């Protein structure tokens, strides 16, 4: 694939990630504001009843969702910056390495953010239930494990990219 | 680095300008400047060969080892 193609595709990815970073908070806000009007399939799969959420609970859930949302926006903006570098034809600079590392950290951060969000959501939704029906969910599933794995791999790739950067630097200083 | 590049000395002796040499050996003036200022990490045999050819000199006229210069390694 030529450099021109890399730059063209990178531009599209940058627009996509930037667009997602902008629309994600708006969609999250709309999701919790219209939660009770959502069709059945849009409700999150939880071991407790989510339908008929009160206004205050929905707002608290919105606040809780800022945790994974913040991490997601952080990851999307990192990807956007990374593809901006590819668009400029910069593949193995210190910035590329730093952005890759940041992306890995974002993927790792997703795990505690998601864990906390699910726990907080279970408290928010079931706190009004009668004693014995209140739940605190602490879930670590396949998704969290996959994110940990991906975060670790991306950080490893950032180290490998750093070696690539050194080679490119060496090459640039070879006359 | 303890390797000193005496390219500017040879250019002066041959009364040749940097841009002229850069053009003759097929590298950019910027790269020749990197070489002249000692910022290069390595030099290709092909480049050294071309420099020696066009300046009618030996590699030792271009590159010099000085023990008293502090190495950055």
XYZ file of C-alpha atoms in Angstrom:
248
model
C 0.000 0.000 0.000
C 1.427 3.372 -0.999
C 1.998 6.335 1.252
C -0.825 8.197 -0.487
C -3.297 5.420 0.337
C -2.165 5.310 3.969
C -2.743 9.039 4.241
C -6.152 8.859 2.562
C -7.417 5.992 4.746
C -5.876 7.574 7.866
C -7.800 10.780 7.188
C -11.052 8.820 7.024
C -10.254 7.006 10.266
C -9.351 10.302 11.925
C -12.712 11.803 10.913
C -14.467 8.657 12.144
C -12.764 8.656 15.562
C -13.139 12.412 15.978
C -16.819 12.109 15.057
C -17.304 9.257 17.496
C -15.573 11.255 20.267
C -18.002 14.128 19.644
C -21.174 12.041 19.289
C -20.479 9.593 22.144
C -21.309 12.075 24.962
C -24.368 13.335 23.054
C -25.629 9.775 22.527
C -24.976 8.901 26.176
C -26.880 11.986 27.302
C -29.755 11.194 24.931
C -29.725 7.541 26.051
C -30.241 8.351 29.724
C -32.633 11.240 29.079
C -34.869 9.021 26.942
C -34.178 5.821 28.874
C -37.801 5.045 29.677
C -38.894 5.607 26.073
C -36.313 3.199 24.635
C -37.463 -0.035 22.964
C -36.838 -3.281 24.856
C -33.676 -4.221 22.923
C -31.882 -0.992 23.888
C -31.991 -1.631 27.636
C -28.729 -2.930 29.125
C -28.660 -6.619 30.039
C -28.429 -6.643 33.819
C -29.443 -9.155 36.478
C -32.043 -6.646 37.751
C -35.009 -4.751 36.330
C -33.973 -1.578 34.503
C -37.331 -0.546 33.019
C -39.239 2.326 34.634
C -36.137 4.078 35.967
C -36.910 7.263 37.902
C -35.637 10.622 36.629
C -33.166 11.018 39.502
C -31.878 7.454 39.051
C -31.417 8.055 35.326
C -29.400 11.198 36.088
C -27.250 9.318 38.601
C -26.771 6.545 36.020
C -25.750 9.216 33.526
C -23.140 10.471 36.010
C -21.879 6.919 36.556
C -21.654 6.345 32.812
C -19.230 9.285 32.590
C -16.544 6.903 33.887
C -16.440 4.534 30.880
C -17.471 7.398 28.600
C -14.460 9.459 29.691
C -12.142 6.527 29.017
C -13.777 5.916 25.628
C -13.393 9.581 24.616
C -9.772 9.525 25.805
C -9.140 6.437 23.612
C -10.969 7.918 20.610
C -9.084 11.220 20.802
C -5.821 9.270 21.120
C -6.698 7.275 17.998
C -7.642 10.479 16.219
C -4.242 12.024 17.078
C -2.452 8.832 15.991
C -4.183 8.801 12.614
C -3.419 12.510 12.200
C 0.280 11.589 12.428
C -0.194 8.798 9.856
C -2.021 11.306 7.658
C 1.052 13.563 7.836
C 3.275 10.620 6.917
C 4.779 10.331 10.414
C 4.910 6.621 11.290
C 7.703 6.057 13.784
C 8.158 9.231 15.825
C 8.247 9.683 19.583
C 4.671 10.983 19.323
C 3.504 7.753 17.651
C 5.078 5.719 20.443
C 3.567 7.946 23.141
C 0.103 7.761 21.531
C 0.282 3.980 21.251
C 1.229 3.770 24.911
C -1.656 6.126 25.767
C -4.051 3.930 23.804
C -2.866 0.871 25.718
C -3.363 2.697 29.016
C -6.877 3.741 27.892
C -7.771 0.111 27.139
C -6.465 -0.950 30.551
C -8.357 1.916 32.228
C -11.533 0.704 30.581
C -11.543 -2.333 32.881
C -11.771 -0.508 36.259
C -14.046 2.128 34.687
C -16.442 -0.536 33.391
C -16.257 -2.463 36.658
C -17.057 0.631 38.702
C -19.813 1.693 36.312
C -21.581 -1.667 36.534
C -21.315 -1.675 40.325
C -22.550 1.911 40.632
C -25.383 1.254 38.188
C -26.578 -1.729 40.203
C -26.590 0.408 43.357
C -28.351 3.337 41.657
C -31.070 1.175 40.104
C -31.766 -1.108 43.074
C -31.204 1.276 46.012
C -34.912 2.099 46.076
C -35.899 -1.575 46.238
C -37.100 -3.134 49.473
C -34.399 -4.711 51.685
C -33.300 -8.026 50.272
C -33.806 -6.894 46.699
C -30.955 -4.383 46.587
C -27.986 -5.488 44.536
C -24.316 -4.687 44.251
C -22.967 -6.166 41.050
C -19.237 -6.847 40.809
C -18.660 -8.336 37.389
C -15.472 -9.281 35.605
C -16.306 -10.987 32.363
C -14.972 -11.857 28.965
C -15.163 -8.220 27.819
C -12.970 -6.980 30.678
C -10.501 -9.812 30.155
C -10.323 -9.044 26.426
C -9.695 -5.354 27.177
C -6.873 -6.218 29.600
C -5.346 -8.464 26.949
C -5.707 -5.843 24.215
C -4.302 -3.096 26.451
C -1.279 -5.263 27.234
C -0.745 -6.066 23.547
C -1.025 -2.407 22.515
C 1.515 -1.377 25.182
C 3.843 -4.148 23.949
C 3.392 -2.831 20.392
C 4.322 0.659 21.643
C 7.629 -0.752 22.942
C 8.239 -2.470 19.591
C 7.376 0.784 17.810
C 9.927 2.548 19.975
C 12.560 0.151 18.635
C 11.289 0.941 15.114
C 11.607 4.641 15.898
C 15.241 4.143 16.942
C 15.922 2.312 13.667
C 14.279 5.091 11.667
C 16.261 7.686 13.590
C 19.447 5.733 12.850
C 18.455 5.521 9.200
C 17.759 9.266 9.057
C 21.246 9.970 10.388
C 22.944 7.622 7.941
C 24.235 9.602 4.993
C 32.079 11.301 18.851
C 35.814 10.754 18.431
C 35.464 10.531 14.649
C 35.960 13.957 13.110
C 34.562 14.733 9.664
C 36.948 16.981 7.742
C 34.712 17.389 4.741
C 34.695 21.191 4.901
C 38.511 21.181 4.866
C 38.589 19.019 1.743
C 35.899 21.150 0.110
C 38.008 24.255 0.756
C 41.139 22.557 -0.622
C 39.322 21.543 -3.798
C 37.567 24.922 -3.935
C 34.234 23.209 -4.264
C 30.933 24.408 -2.812
C 28.760 22.145 -0.651
C 25.760 22.344 -2.965
C 27.949 21.368 -5.913
C 29.293 18.289 -4.104
C 25.820 17.359 -2.883
C 24.574 17.447 -6.468
C 27.538 15.426 -7.738
C 27.182 12.648 -5.162
C 23.405 12.622 -5.308
C 22.449 13.586 -1.753
C 20.588 16.604 -0.460
C 22.434 19.680 0.776
C 20.736 19.124 4.103
C 22.216 15.631 4.382
C 25.633 16.899 3.370
C 25.328 19.532 6.074
C 24.471 16.794 8.625
C 27.650 15.002 7.541
C 29.788 18.156 7.615
C 28.647 19.171 11.068
C 29.386 15.719 12.484
C 25.744 15.005 13.307
C 25.642 11.865 11.145
C 25.632 8.513 12.937
C 26.875 6.539 9.943
C 28.092 7.004 6.393
C 27.340 4.604 3.562
C 30.294 3.212 1.589
C 28.529 4.449 -1.551
C 28.456 8.017 -0.199
C 32.067 7.849 0.976
C 33.081 6.410 -2.387
C 31.334 9.227 -4.256
C 32.842 11.914 -2.003
C 36.369 10.499 -2.456
C 35.814 10.222 -6.184
C 34.639 13.789 -6.652
C 37.089 15.364 -4.188
C 39.944 13.137 -5.407
C 40.933 12.097 -1.913
C 41.173 9.118 0.461
C 38.608 8.219 3.145
C 41.258 9.178 5.702
C 41.244 12.729 4.340
C 37.540 12.970 5.186
C 37.384 10.990 8.411
C 39.798 11.367 11.279
C 39.981 9.625 14.647
C 40.961 11.811 17.610
C 41.409 10.106 20.935
C 41.139 13.301 22.948
C 37.582 14.122 21.815
C 34.968 12.920 24.305
C 32.795 10.161 22.867
C 29.029 10.362 23.296
C 28.705 6.544 23.426
